[in-house]
CSV table of C-alpha atoms and ligand atoms in Angstrom, one decimal:
chain,number,residue,atom,x,y,z
G,1,MET,CA,30.8,33.7,-48.9
G,2,ALA,CA,31.8,31.2,-46.3
G,3,ARG,CA,35.0,30.7,-44.5
G,4,GLY,CA,37.3,32.8,-46.7
G,5,ASP,CA,35.6,36.1,-45.8
G,6,ALA,CA,37.7,37.0,-42.8
G,7,GLN,CA,40.9,36.4,-44.6
G,8,VAL,CA,39.8,38.3,-47.6
G,9,GLN,CA,38.8,41.3,-45.5
G,10,ARG,CA,42.1,41.4,-43.7
G,11,GLU,CA,44.2,41.3,-46.8
G,12,ALA,CA,42.0,43.9,-48.4
G,13,MET,CA,42.9,46.4,-45.8
G,14,THR,CA,46.6,46.1,-46.6
G,15,SER,CA,46.5,47.4,-50.1
G,16,PRO,CA,49.7,46.9,-52.1
G,17,ALA,CA,52.5,49.4,-51.9
G,18,ARG,CA,52.3,49.8,-55.7
G,19,GLN,CA,49.1,51.8,-55.2
G,20,ALA,CA,50.9,54.6,-53.4
G,21,GLU,CA,53.6,54.6,-56.0
G,22,ALA,CA,51.0,55.1,-58.7
G,23,GLY,CA,49.7,58.1,-56.7
G,24,THR,CA,46.1,57.0,-57.1
G,25,ARG,CA,43.2,57.5,-54.7
G,26,THR,CA,42.9,54.7,-52.1
G,27,TRP,CA,41.1,51.5,-53.2
G,28,ARG,CA,40.5,48.4,-51.3
G,29,VAL,CA,39.2,44.9,-52.0
G,30,ILE,CA,36.2,43.7,-50.0
G,31,PRO,CA,33.6,40.9,-50.3
G,32,ALA,CA,30.6,42.2,-52.3
G,33,PRO,CA,27.7,42.7,-49.9
G,34,HIS,CA,24.7,40.5,-50.8
G,35,ALA,CA,21.5,42.2,-51.7
G,36,THR,CA,18.4,40.1,-52.5
G,37,SER,CA,16.9,42.8,-54.6
G,38,LEU,CA,18.2,45.7,-56.6
G,39,ASP,CA,16.1,48.1,-54.5
G,40,GLU,CA,18.1,47.4,-51.4
G,41,ALA,CA,20.8,49.9,-50.3
G,42,ASP,CA,23.5,47.2,-50.5
G,43,ALA,CA,22.8,46.6,-54.2
G,44,TRP,CA,25.4,49.3,-54.9
G,45,ALA,CA,27.9,46.5,-55.4
G,46,TYR,CA,26.0,44.6,-58.0
G,47,ARG,CA,25.2,47.9,-59.9
G,48,GLY,CA,28.9,48.8,-59.6
G,49,ILE,CA,30.0,45.4,-61.0
G,50,ALA,CA,27.7,45.9,-64.0
G,51,GLU,CA,29.2,49.4,-64.5
G,52,VAL,CA,32.7,48.0,-64.5
G,53,GLU,CA,31.7,45.2,-67.0
G,54,SER,CA,30.0,47.8,-69.2
G,55,ALA,CA,33.1,50.1,-69.3
G,56,ALA,CA,35.4,47.1,-70.0
G,57,ALA,CA,33.1,45.9,-72.8
G,58,ILE,CA,32.9,49.4,-74.4
G,59,GLU,CA,36.7,49.7,-74.2
G,60,GLU,CA,37.2,46.4,-76.1
G,61,PHE,CA,34.1,46.1,-78.4
G,62,GLY,CA,32.8,49.7,-78.7
G,63,ASP,CA,29.4,48.6,-77.2
G,64,ASP,CA,28.3,46.8,-74.0
G,65,ASP,CA,26.0,44.1,-75.6
G,66,ILE,CA,28.2,41.4,-74.0
G,67,ALA,CA,28.3,42.9,-70.5
G,68,PRO,CA,26.2,41.3,-67.7
G,69,ARG,CA,23.6,43.7,-66.1
G,70,ALA,CA,23.1,44.2,-62.4
G,71,ILE,CA,20.0,41.9,-62.6
G,72,ASP,CA,22.2,39.1,-64.1
G,73,VAL,CA,24.6,39.4,-61.1
G,74,LEU,CA,21.7,39.5,-58.6
G,75,VAL,CA,19.9,36.5,-60.0
G,76,GLY,CA,23.1,34.5,-60.1
G,77,MET,CA,23.7,35.4,-56.4
G,78,ASN,CA,20.2,34.5,-55.4
G,79,HIS,CA,20.4,31.0,-56.9
G,80,GLN,CA,23.5,29.0,-56.2
G,81,ASP,CA,22.4,25.4,-56.2
G,82,TYR,CA,24.3,24.5,-59.4
G,83,ILE,CA,27.0,27.1,-59.4
G,84,ARG,CA,28.3,28.8,-56.2
G,85,ARG,CA,29.7,32.2,-56.6
G,86,GLU,CA,32.2,34.2,-54.4
G,87,ARG,CA,32.4,37.8,-55.3
G,88,LEU,CA,35.0,40.6,-54.4
G,89,VAL,CA,34.8,44.2,-55.3
G,90,ALA,CA,37.6,46.8,-55.5
G,91,VAL,CA,36.1,50.0,-54.2
G,92,VAL,CA,37.1,53.6,-53.8
G,93,ALA,CA,35.4,55.2,-50.8
G,94,ASP,CA,33.2,58.2,-51.4
G,95,PRO,CA,32.2,60.0,-48.2
G,96,ASP,CA,28.9,61.3,-49.6
G,97,ARG,CA,27.7,58.2,-51.5
G,98,ALA,CA,27.9,54.4,-51.7
G,99,PRO,CA,31.5,53.1,-52.4
G,100,ARG,CA,32.5,53.4,-56.1
G,101,VAL,CA,33.3,50.0,-57.7
G,102,VAL,CA,36.5,50.1,-59.8
G,103,GLY,CA,37.0,46.4,-60.3
G,104,HIS,CA,35.4,43.1,-59.5
G,105,GLY,CA,36.4,39.4,-59.2
G,106,VAL,CA,34.2,36.4,-59.1
G,107,LEU,CA,34.9,32.7,-58.6
G,108,PHE,CA,32.4,30.2,-60.0
G,109,LEU,CA,32.3,26.9,-58.3
G,110,PRO,CA,30.2,24.2,-60.2
G,111,MET,CA,28.3,22.1,-57.6
G,112,ALA,CA,26.4,19.5,-59.6
G,113,ASP,CA,29.3,18.2,-61.7
G,114,ASN,CA,32.8,19.5,-62.6
G,115,ARG,CA,33.6,19.8,-58.9
G,116,HIS,CA,37.3,19.7,-59.8
G,117,ARG,CA,37.1,23.0,-61.5
G,118,ALA,CA,36.8,26.7,-60.6
G,119,ASP,CA,36.2,29.5,-63.1
G,120,VAL,CA,37.6,32.9,-62.3
G,121,ARG,CA,36.8,36.3,-63.8
G,122,VAL,CA,38.5,39.6,-62.9
G,123,VAL,CA,37.6,42.9,-64.5
G,124,VAL,CA,39.1,46.3,-63.7
G,125,SER,CA,37.7,49.5,-65.0
G,126,PRO,CA,39.9,50.7,-67.9
G,127,LYS,CA,40.9,53.9,-66.1
G,128,HIS,CA,42.1,52.0,-63.1
G,129,ARG,CA,44.3,49.3,-64.6
G,130,ARG,CA,48.0,48.6,-64.0
G,131,ARG,CA,47.8,49.6,-60.4
G,132,GLY,CA,47.7,46.1,-58.9
G,133,ILE,CA,43.9,46.0,-58.5
G,134,GLY,CA,43.5,43.0,-60.8
G,135,THR,CA,46.1,41.0,-58.8
G,136,ALA,CA,44.5,42.0,-55.5
G,137,LEU,CA,41.1,40.6,-56.7
G,138,TYR,CA,42.6,37.5,-58.3
G,139,GLU,CA,44.9,36.2,-55.6
G,140,PRO,CA,42.3,35.7,-52.8
G,141,LEU,CA,40.0,33.9,-55.4
G,142,ARG,CA,42.8,31.6,-56.5
G,143,ARG,CA,43.4,30.7,-52.8
G,144,ARG,CA,39.7,30.1,-52.3
G,145,ALA,CA,39.6,27.8,-55.3
G,146,GLN,CA,42.4,25.8,-53.7
G,147,GLU,CA,40.7,25.8,-50.2
G,148,GLU,CA,37.6,24.4,-51.9
G,149,GLY,CA,39.6,21.5,-53.2
G,150,ARG,CA,39.3,22.5,-56.8
G,151,THR,CA,42.2,21.4,-59.0
G,152,THR,CA,41.8,23.2,-62.3
G,153,LEU,CA,41.4,26.9,-62.7
G,154,LEU,CA,39.8,28.4,-65.9
G,155,GLY,CA,39.3,31.9,-67.1
G,156,ASP,CA,38.2,33.4,-70.4
G,157,VAL,CA,39.2,36.7,-72.0
G,158,ASP,CA,36.8,38.3,-74.5
G,159,PHE,CA,38.3,40.1,-77.5
G,160,ALA,CA,37.0,42.1,-80.4
G,161,ALA,CA,39.3,40.9,-83.2
G,162,GLU,CA,41.9,38.2,-83.9
G,163,PRO,CA,45.4,39.5,-84.6
G,164,ASP,CA,46.5,39.7,-88.2
G,165,ALA,CA,47.9,36.4,-89.6
G,166,GLY,CA,51.6,36.4,-88.8
G,167,ALA,CA,51.5,39.2,-86.2
G,168,PRO,CA,54.4,38.8,-83.9
G,169,ASP,CA,52.3,38.8,-80.8
G,170,ALA,CA,49.7,36.3,-82.1
G,171,LEU,CA,49.2,33.4,-79.7
G,172,ARG,CA,47.7,30.1,-80.8
G,173,PRO,CA,46.2,27.3,-78.7
G,174,PRO,CA,47.6,23.7,-79.0
G,175,SER,CA,45.0,22.8,-81.7
G,176,GLY,CA,46.3,25.6,-83.9
G,177,ASN,CA,42.8,26.8,-84.5
G,178,GLY,CA,42.2,30.5,-84.0
G,179,SER,CA,44.5,33.0,-82.3
G,180,VAL,CA,44.6,35.9,-79.8
G,181,SER,CA,47.0,38.8,-79.2
G,182,ALA,CA,49.4,38.1,-76.3
G,183,ALA,CA,49.3,41.9,-75.7
G,184,LEU,CA,45.5,41.8,-74.8
G,185,PRO,CA,45.4,43.0,-71.2
G,186,GLY,CA,43.4,39.9,-70.0
G,187,VAL,CA,45.7,37.5,-71.8
G,188,ALA,CA,48.9,39.2,-70.5
G,189,PHE,CA,47.4,39.2,-67.0
G,190,ALA,CA,46.3,35.5,-67.1
G,191,ARG,CA,49.7,34.3,-68.5
G,192,ARG,CA,51.6,36.2,-65.8
G,193,ALA,CA,49.4,34.5,-63.3
G,194,GLY,CA,50.4,31.1,-64.8
G,195,LEU,CA,47.4,30.2,-67.0
G,196,ASP,CA,48.0,28.9,-70.5
G,197,LEU,CA,45.9,29.5,-73.7
G,198,GLU,CA,44.0,26.2,-74.2
G,199,LEU,CA,41.3,27.1,-76.8
G,200,VAL,CA,40.1,30.1,-78.8
G,201,GLY,CA,36.3,30.6,-79.2
G,202,ARG,CA,34.9,32.5,-82.1
G,203,ARG,CA,32.3,35.2,-81.6
G,204,SER,CA,30.1,35.7,-84.7
G,205,VAL,CA,27.4,38.2,-85.5
G,206,LEU,CA,24.5,37.8,-87.9
G,207,ASP,CA,23.0,41.1,-89.1
G,208,LEU,CA,19.3,41.3,-89.2
G,209,PRO,CA,16.9,41.4,-90.9
G,210,LEU,CA,18.1,38.6,-93.2
G,211,PRO,CA,17.7,39.2,-96.9
G,212,ASP,CA,14.1,38.5,-98.0
G,213,GLY,CA,13.4,34.8,-98.3
G,214,ALA,CA,16.8,33.6,-97.1
G,215,ALA,CA,15.7,31.8,-93.9
G,216,GLU,CA,12.8,30.2,-95.9
G,217,ARG,CA,15.2,29.0,-98.5
G,218,PHE,CA,17.6,27.5,-95.9
G,219,GLU,CA,14.6,25.8,-94.3
G,220,ALA,CA,13.3,24.4,-97.6
G,221,GLU,CA,16.7,22.9,-98.5
G,222,ALA,CA,17.2,21.4,-95.0
G,223,ARG,CA,13.6,19.9,-95.0
G,224,GLY,CA,14.3,18.4,-98.4
G,225,ALA,CA,17.4,16.7,-97.0
G,226,ALA,CA,15.8,15.7,-93.7
G,227,GLY,CA,12.7,14.2,-95.4
G,228,GLU,CA,9.4,13.3,-93.8
G,229,ALA,CA,10.9,11.5,-90.9
G,230,TYR,CA,11.4,14.8,-89.0
G,231,ARG,CA,9.1,17.6,-88.0
G,232,THR,CA,9.8,20.7,-86.1
G,233,HIS,CA,8.1,22.3,-83.0
G,234,THR,CA,8.7,25.9,-81.9
G,235,TRP,CA,8.1,27.0,-78.4
G,236,VAL,CA,8.3,30.5,-76.9
G,237,ASP,CA,9.2,31.0,-73.2
G,238,GLU,CA,8.4,27.4,-72.3
G,239,ILE,CA,9.4,23.8,-72.8
G,240,PRO,CA,6.2,21.7,-72.6
G,241,ASP,CA,6.2,19.2,-69.7
G,242,ALA,CA,5.8,16.3,-72.2
G,243,TRP,CA,9.2,17.2,-73.7
G,244,ILE,CA,11.2,18.4,-70.8
G,245,ASP,CA,13.1,15.1,-70.1
G,246,GLN,CA,14.1,14.8,-73.7
G,247,TYR,CA,15.1,18.4,-73.9
G,248,ALA,CA,17.3,18.0,-70.8
G,249,ALA,CA,18.9,15.0,-72.5
G,250,LEU,CA,19.8,17.2,-75.5
G,251,GLU,CA,21.5,19.7,-73.2
G,252,GLU,CA,23.5,16.9,-71.6
G,253,ARG,CA,24.6,15.6,-75.0
G,254,LEU,CA,25.8,19.1,-75.9
G,255,SER,CA,28.0,19.1,-72.8
G,256,MET,CA,29.5,15.8,-73.9
G,257,ASP,CA,30.0,16.5,-77.6
G,258,GLU,CA,31.0,20.1,-77.9
G,259,PRO,CA,34.7,20.1,-78.9
G,260,ASN,CA,36.6,21.7,-76.0
G,261,GLY,CA,40.2,21.2,-77.0
G,262,GLY,CA,42.3,20.5,-73.9
G,263,LEU,CA,39.9,22.2,-71.5
G,264,ASP,CA,39.5,20.1,-68.4
G,265,LEU,CA,35.7,19.9,-68.6
G,266,GLU,CA,33.5,16.9,-67.5
G,267,PRO,CA,30.1,16.3,-69.1
G,268,GLU,CA,27.3,18.0,-67.2
G,269,HIS,CA,24.4,16.1,-65.8
G,270,TRP,CA,21.1,17.6,-67.0
G,271,ASP,CA,17.6,16.5,-65.9
G,272,ALA,CA,14.2,18.2,-65.9
G,273,THR,CA,14.8,19.9,-62.6
G,274,ARG,CA,18.0,21.5,-63.9
G,275,THR,CA,16.4,22.6,-67.1
G,276,ARG,CA,13.4,24.1,-65.3
G,277,GLU,CA,15.8,26.0,-63.0
G,278,VAL,CA,17.7,27.5,-66.0
G,279,LEU,CA,14.4,28.5,-67.7
G,280,ALA,CA,13.1,30.1,-64.5
G,281,ARG,CA,16.3,32.1,-64.2
G,282,ILE,CA,15.9,33.3,-67.8
G,283,ALA,CA,12.5,34.7,-66.9
G,284,GLU,CA,13.8,36.2,-63.6
G,285,ARG,CA,16.5,38.1,-65.5
G,286,GLY,CA,13.8,39.7,-67.7
G,287,GLN,CA,14.8,37.6,-70.7
G,288,GLY,CA,12.7,35.6,-73.1
G,289,PHE,CA,13.6,32.7,-75.4
G,290,VAL,CA,12.5,30.9,-78.5
G,291,VAL,CA,13.3,27.2,-79.1
G,292,THR,CA,12.9,25.0,-82.2
G,293,VAL,CA,13.3,21.3,-81.9
G,294,ALA,CA,13.3,18.5,-84.5
G,295,GLU,CA,11.3,15.4,-83.6
G,296,HIS,CA,12.0,12.1,-85.2
G,297,VAL,CA,8.4,11.2,-86.1
G,298,PRO,CA,8.7,7.4,-86.2
G,299,THR,CA,10.1,7.2,-82.7
G,300,GLY,CA,8.9,10.4,-81.1
G,301,GLU,CA,12.5,11.1,-80.1
G,302,LEU,CA,13.8,14.7,-79.9
G,303,ALA,CA,16.6,14.6,-82.4
G,304,GLY,CA,17.9,18.2,-82.0
G,305,MET,CA,17.2,21.7,-80.8
G,306,THR,CA,18.4,25.3,-81.0
G,307,GLN,CA,17.6,28.2,-78.6
G,308,LEU,CA,17.7,32.0,-79.0
G,309,VAL,CA,17.6,34.1,-75.8
G,310,TYR,CA,17.0,37.9,-75.6
G,311,VAL,CA,16.6,40.6,-73.0
G,312,ARG,CA,13.0,41.8,-73.3
G,313,ASP,CA,13.8,45.5,-73.0
G,314,ARG,CA,17.0,45.5,-75.1
G,315,LEU,CA,15.6,45.1,-78.6
G,316,ALA,CA,18.9,45.6,-80.5
G,317,PHE,CA,20.4,42.1,-80.1
G,318,THR,CA,19.7,38.4,-79.3
G,319,ASP,CA,22.1,35.7,-78.2
G,320,GLN,CA,22.2,32.3,-79.9
G,321,GLU,CA,22.5,29.7,-77.1
G,322,SER,CA,22.7,25.9,-77.3
G,323,THR,CA,22.3,24.0,-80.6
G,324,VAL,CA,22.7,20.3,-80.7
G,325,VAL,CA,21.7,17.2,-82.8
G,326,LEU,CA,21.9,13.7,-81.3
G,327,PRO,CA,24.6,11.5,-82.9
G,328,ALA,CA,22.1,9.0,-84.3
G,329,HIS,CA,20.4,11.8,-86.2
G,330,ARG,CA,23.4,13.7,-87.6
G,331,GLY,CA,23.9,14.1,-91.3
G,332,HIS,CA,20.3,15.0,-92.1
G,333,ARG,CA,20.7,18.8,-92.1
G,334,LEU,CA,18.8,19.0,-88.8
G,335,GLY,CA,21.1,21.7,-87.4
G,336,MET,CA,20.4,24.0,-90.3
G,337,LEU,CA,16.7,23.1,-90.2
G,338,VAL,CA,16.1,24.0,-86.5
G,339,LYS,CA,18.2,27.2,-86.9
G,340,ALA,CA,16.4,28.4,-90.1
G,341,VAL,CA,13.0,27.7,-88.5
G,342,ASN,CA,13.9,29.4,-85.2
G,343,LEU,CA,15.3,32.5,-87.0
G,344,GLN,CA,11.9,33.0,-88.7
G,345,ALA,CA,10.1,32.6,-85.4
G,346,HIS,CA,12.5,35.1,-83.8
G,347,ALA,CA,11.9,37.6,-86.7
G,348,ARG,CA,8.2,37.4,-86.0
G,349,LEU,CA,8.6,37.9,-82.3
G,350,ARG,CA,11.4,40.5,-82.4
G,351,PRO,CA,11.2,42.3,-85.8
G,352,ALA,CA,13.3,45.3,-84.5
G,353,THR,CA,16.3,43.2,-83.5
G,354,ARG,CA,19.4,44.1,-85.5
G,355,ARG,CA,21.9,41.4,-84.7
G,356,ILE,CA,22.4,37.9,-83.2
G,357,TYR,CA,25.6,36.8,-81.5
G,358,THR,CA,26.9,33.3,-81.3
G,359,TRP,CA,30.0,31.7,-79.7
G,360,ASN,CA,31.6,28.6,-81.1
G,361,ASN,CA,34.9,26.9,-80.4
G,362,GLU,CA,37.2,27.3,-83.3
G,363,ASP,CA,37.5,23.4,-83.3
G,364,ASN,CA,33.8,23.0,-84.0
G,365,ALA,CA,33.9,22.9,-87.8
G,366,HIS,CA,30.4,21.6,-88.4
G,367,MET,CA,28.6,24.3,-86.3
G,368,LEU,CA,30.8,27.0,-87.7
G,369,ALA,CA,30.0,25.8,-91.3
G,370,ILE,CA,26.2,26.1,-90.6
G,371,ASN,CA,26.7,29.6,-89.0
G,372,VAL,CA,28.8,30.9,-91.9
G,373,ALA,CA,26.3,29.6,-94.4
G,374,LEU,CA,23.5,31.5,-92.5
G,375,GLY,CA,25.6,34.7,-92.8
G,376,PHE,CA,27.3,34.9,-89.4
G,377,ARG,CA,30.6,36.8,-89.7
G,378,PRO,CA,33.5,36.7,-87.2
G,379,ALA,CA,33.4,39.4,-84.6
G,380,GLY,CA,36.2,38.5,-82.2
G,381,GLY,CA,36.1,35.8,-79.7
G,382,SER,CA,37.3,34.5,-76.3
G,383,ALA,CA,40.6,33.1,-75.2
G,384,GLU,CA,40.0,30.2,-72.9
G,385,MET,CA,42.9,30.1,-70.3
G,386,GLN,CA,43.6,27.2,-67.9
G,387,ALA,CA,46.0,26.0,-65.3
G,388,LYS,CA,46.3,23.2,-62.7
G,389,LEU,CA,45.9,25.0,-59.4
G,390,ALA,CA,48.8,23.1,-57.8
G,391,ASP,CA,51.1,24.5,-60.5
G,392,LEU,CA,50.2,28.2,-59.9
G,393,PRO,CA,52.7,30.4,-58.0
G,394,ALA,CA,51.4,32.3,-55.0
G,395,ARG,CA,52.1,36.0,-55.2
D,1,COA,C1,43.1,41.8,-67.0
D,1,COA,C2,42.8,42.9,-66.0
D,1,COA,C3,41.8,42.4,-65.0
D,1,COA,C4,44.1,43.3,-65.2
D,1,COA,O1,43.7,44.3,-64.2
D,1,COA,P1,44.9,45.3,-63.7
D,1,COA,O2,44.3,45.9,-62.4
D,1,COA,O3,45.4,46.1,-64.7
D,1,COA,O4,46.0,44.2,-63.3
D,1,COA,P2,47.3,44.4,-62.4
D,1,COA,O5,47.6,45.8,-62.3
D,1,COA,O6,47.2,43.6,-61.1
D,1,COA,O7,48.4,43.6,-63.4
D,1,COA,C5,49.2,42.6,-62.9
D,1,COA,C6,50.2,42.2,-64.0
D,1,COA,O8,49.5,41.6,-65.1
D,1,COA,C7,50.2,42.0,-66.3
D,1,COA,N1,49.4,42.9,-67.2
D,1,COA,C8,48.2,43.4,-66.9
D,1,COA,N2,47.7,44.2,-67.9
D,1,COA,C9,48.7,44.1,-68.8
D,1,COA,C10,48.8,44.7,-70.1
D,1,COA,N3,47.8,45.6,-70.6
D,1,COA,N4,49.9,44.5,-70.9
D,1,COA,C11,50.9,43.7,-70.4
D,1,COA,N5,50.8,43.1,-69.1
D,1,COA,C12,49.7,43.3,-68.4
D,1,COA,C13,51.5,42.7,-65.9
D,1,COA,O9,52.5,41.8,-65.7
D,1,COA,C14,51.0,43.4,-64.6
D,1,COA,O10,52.0,43.7,-63.7
D,1,COA,P3,52.8,45.1,-63.9
D,1,COA,O11,51.8,46.1,-64.0
D,1,COA,O12,53.7,45.2,-62.7
D,1,COA,O13,53.6,45.0,-65.2
D,1,COA,C15,42.2,44.2,-66.8
D,1,COA,O14,43.1,44.5,-67.8
D,1,COA,C16,40.9,43.9,-67.3
D,1,COA,O15,39.8,44.1,-66.7
D,1,COA,N6,40.8,43.4,-68.6
D,1,COA,C17,39.5,43.1,-69.2
D,1,COA,C18,38.8,41.9,-68.6
D,1,COA,C19,39.7,40.7,-68.7
D,1,COA,O16,40.1,40.3,-69.8
D,1,COA,N7,39.8,39.9,-67.6
D,1,COA,C20,40.5,38.7,-67.5
D,1,COA,C21,39.4,37.6,-67.5
D,1,COA,S1,39.7,36.5,-66.3
């Protein structure tokens, strides 16, 4: 962290009076020390952040599939060209051991584009909530976002299930698509801080293995509709150099076209360098990926792609990442084609995997329709909260 450190440290030492009222052991908020490897003594902070994330995920979802691991935190901190990160941890001192992390906060500052924006994430271990720790982590980060000249603050809150239709605490975004409980701790916390619900994302899960022949049938139907003008290529852990520029163009298109409701997001700029950077980080985090693209044969243009990413030593689940089809090639079932082919490649590579997760904005009707047809079922989502920084009250 740069110039905010001294300020954060000073504030951290004056923990809120509420903590004494609550009669808890003493905690304080400090900048997370940076370790360049998980073997270093200072890596306690990144390990602690992962433990807090895991405990919070288990509390909400019953498992920690969604939680970042210590290696994810480390790799993000070691590579900040595209997104700078400022991290705070709430710690309880332990005289015999490294400090115990009971909460963490992180500010993500996009550097290549979207420089008007800062994304904040605050997580407190379930046993330590409602003692002011979340606020003590959030406030300095909000101020840092402002000091950095950012104007929009975003935060998302993951949840395991939408409220029942008509539930009195159900909160809907302006689009009316999807809902979240206003009583969810993260939503209550963010609204109190002045952020509004802008969009609801749907998390879906596909149970594996698929019924015998299902992916093959989807592929055959989609190939029938797409015709001879398109062929697919599938790549594992690499994007061949000959295709990297076109692949980057697909990522850029996705950032332009994905429906984002009222979220204040600019299109991202993608090129071969950025794509290689992302792929290198996947490898560094101990992850692998499989990609299927559709090539428009007459022009040699990449018309669409889809990517599945998995943690090599966690066989149970895989994450569905980007899927996109260029506007000129939509309407030919290419989204279904690349997904059906990729699922078969994934089944050959990772036969023991039991589920695939995907995230879609509730406004993204076409993508949701493909996923529902493939057998994805709703499994909660994320509430995307947003505010103009100038409108936020200081506490
Ligand atoms: C959201 C979260 C970080 C809050 O941490 P915390 O340490 O409990 O927060 P604080 O004690 O500082 O709460 C500040 C205020 O937020 C509101 N709030 C927080 N949790 C709430 C809840 N469960 N229900 C209603 N209001 C709540 C209250 O107004 C609270 O003030 P009060 O306790 O005086 O009434 C914590 O619940 C959490 O980790 N949730 C899961 C992760 C998440 O959703 N993070 C938000 C993503 S950015």
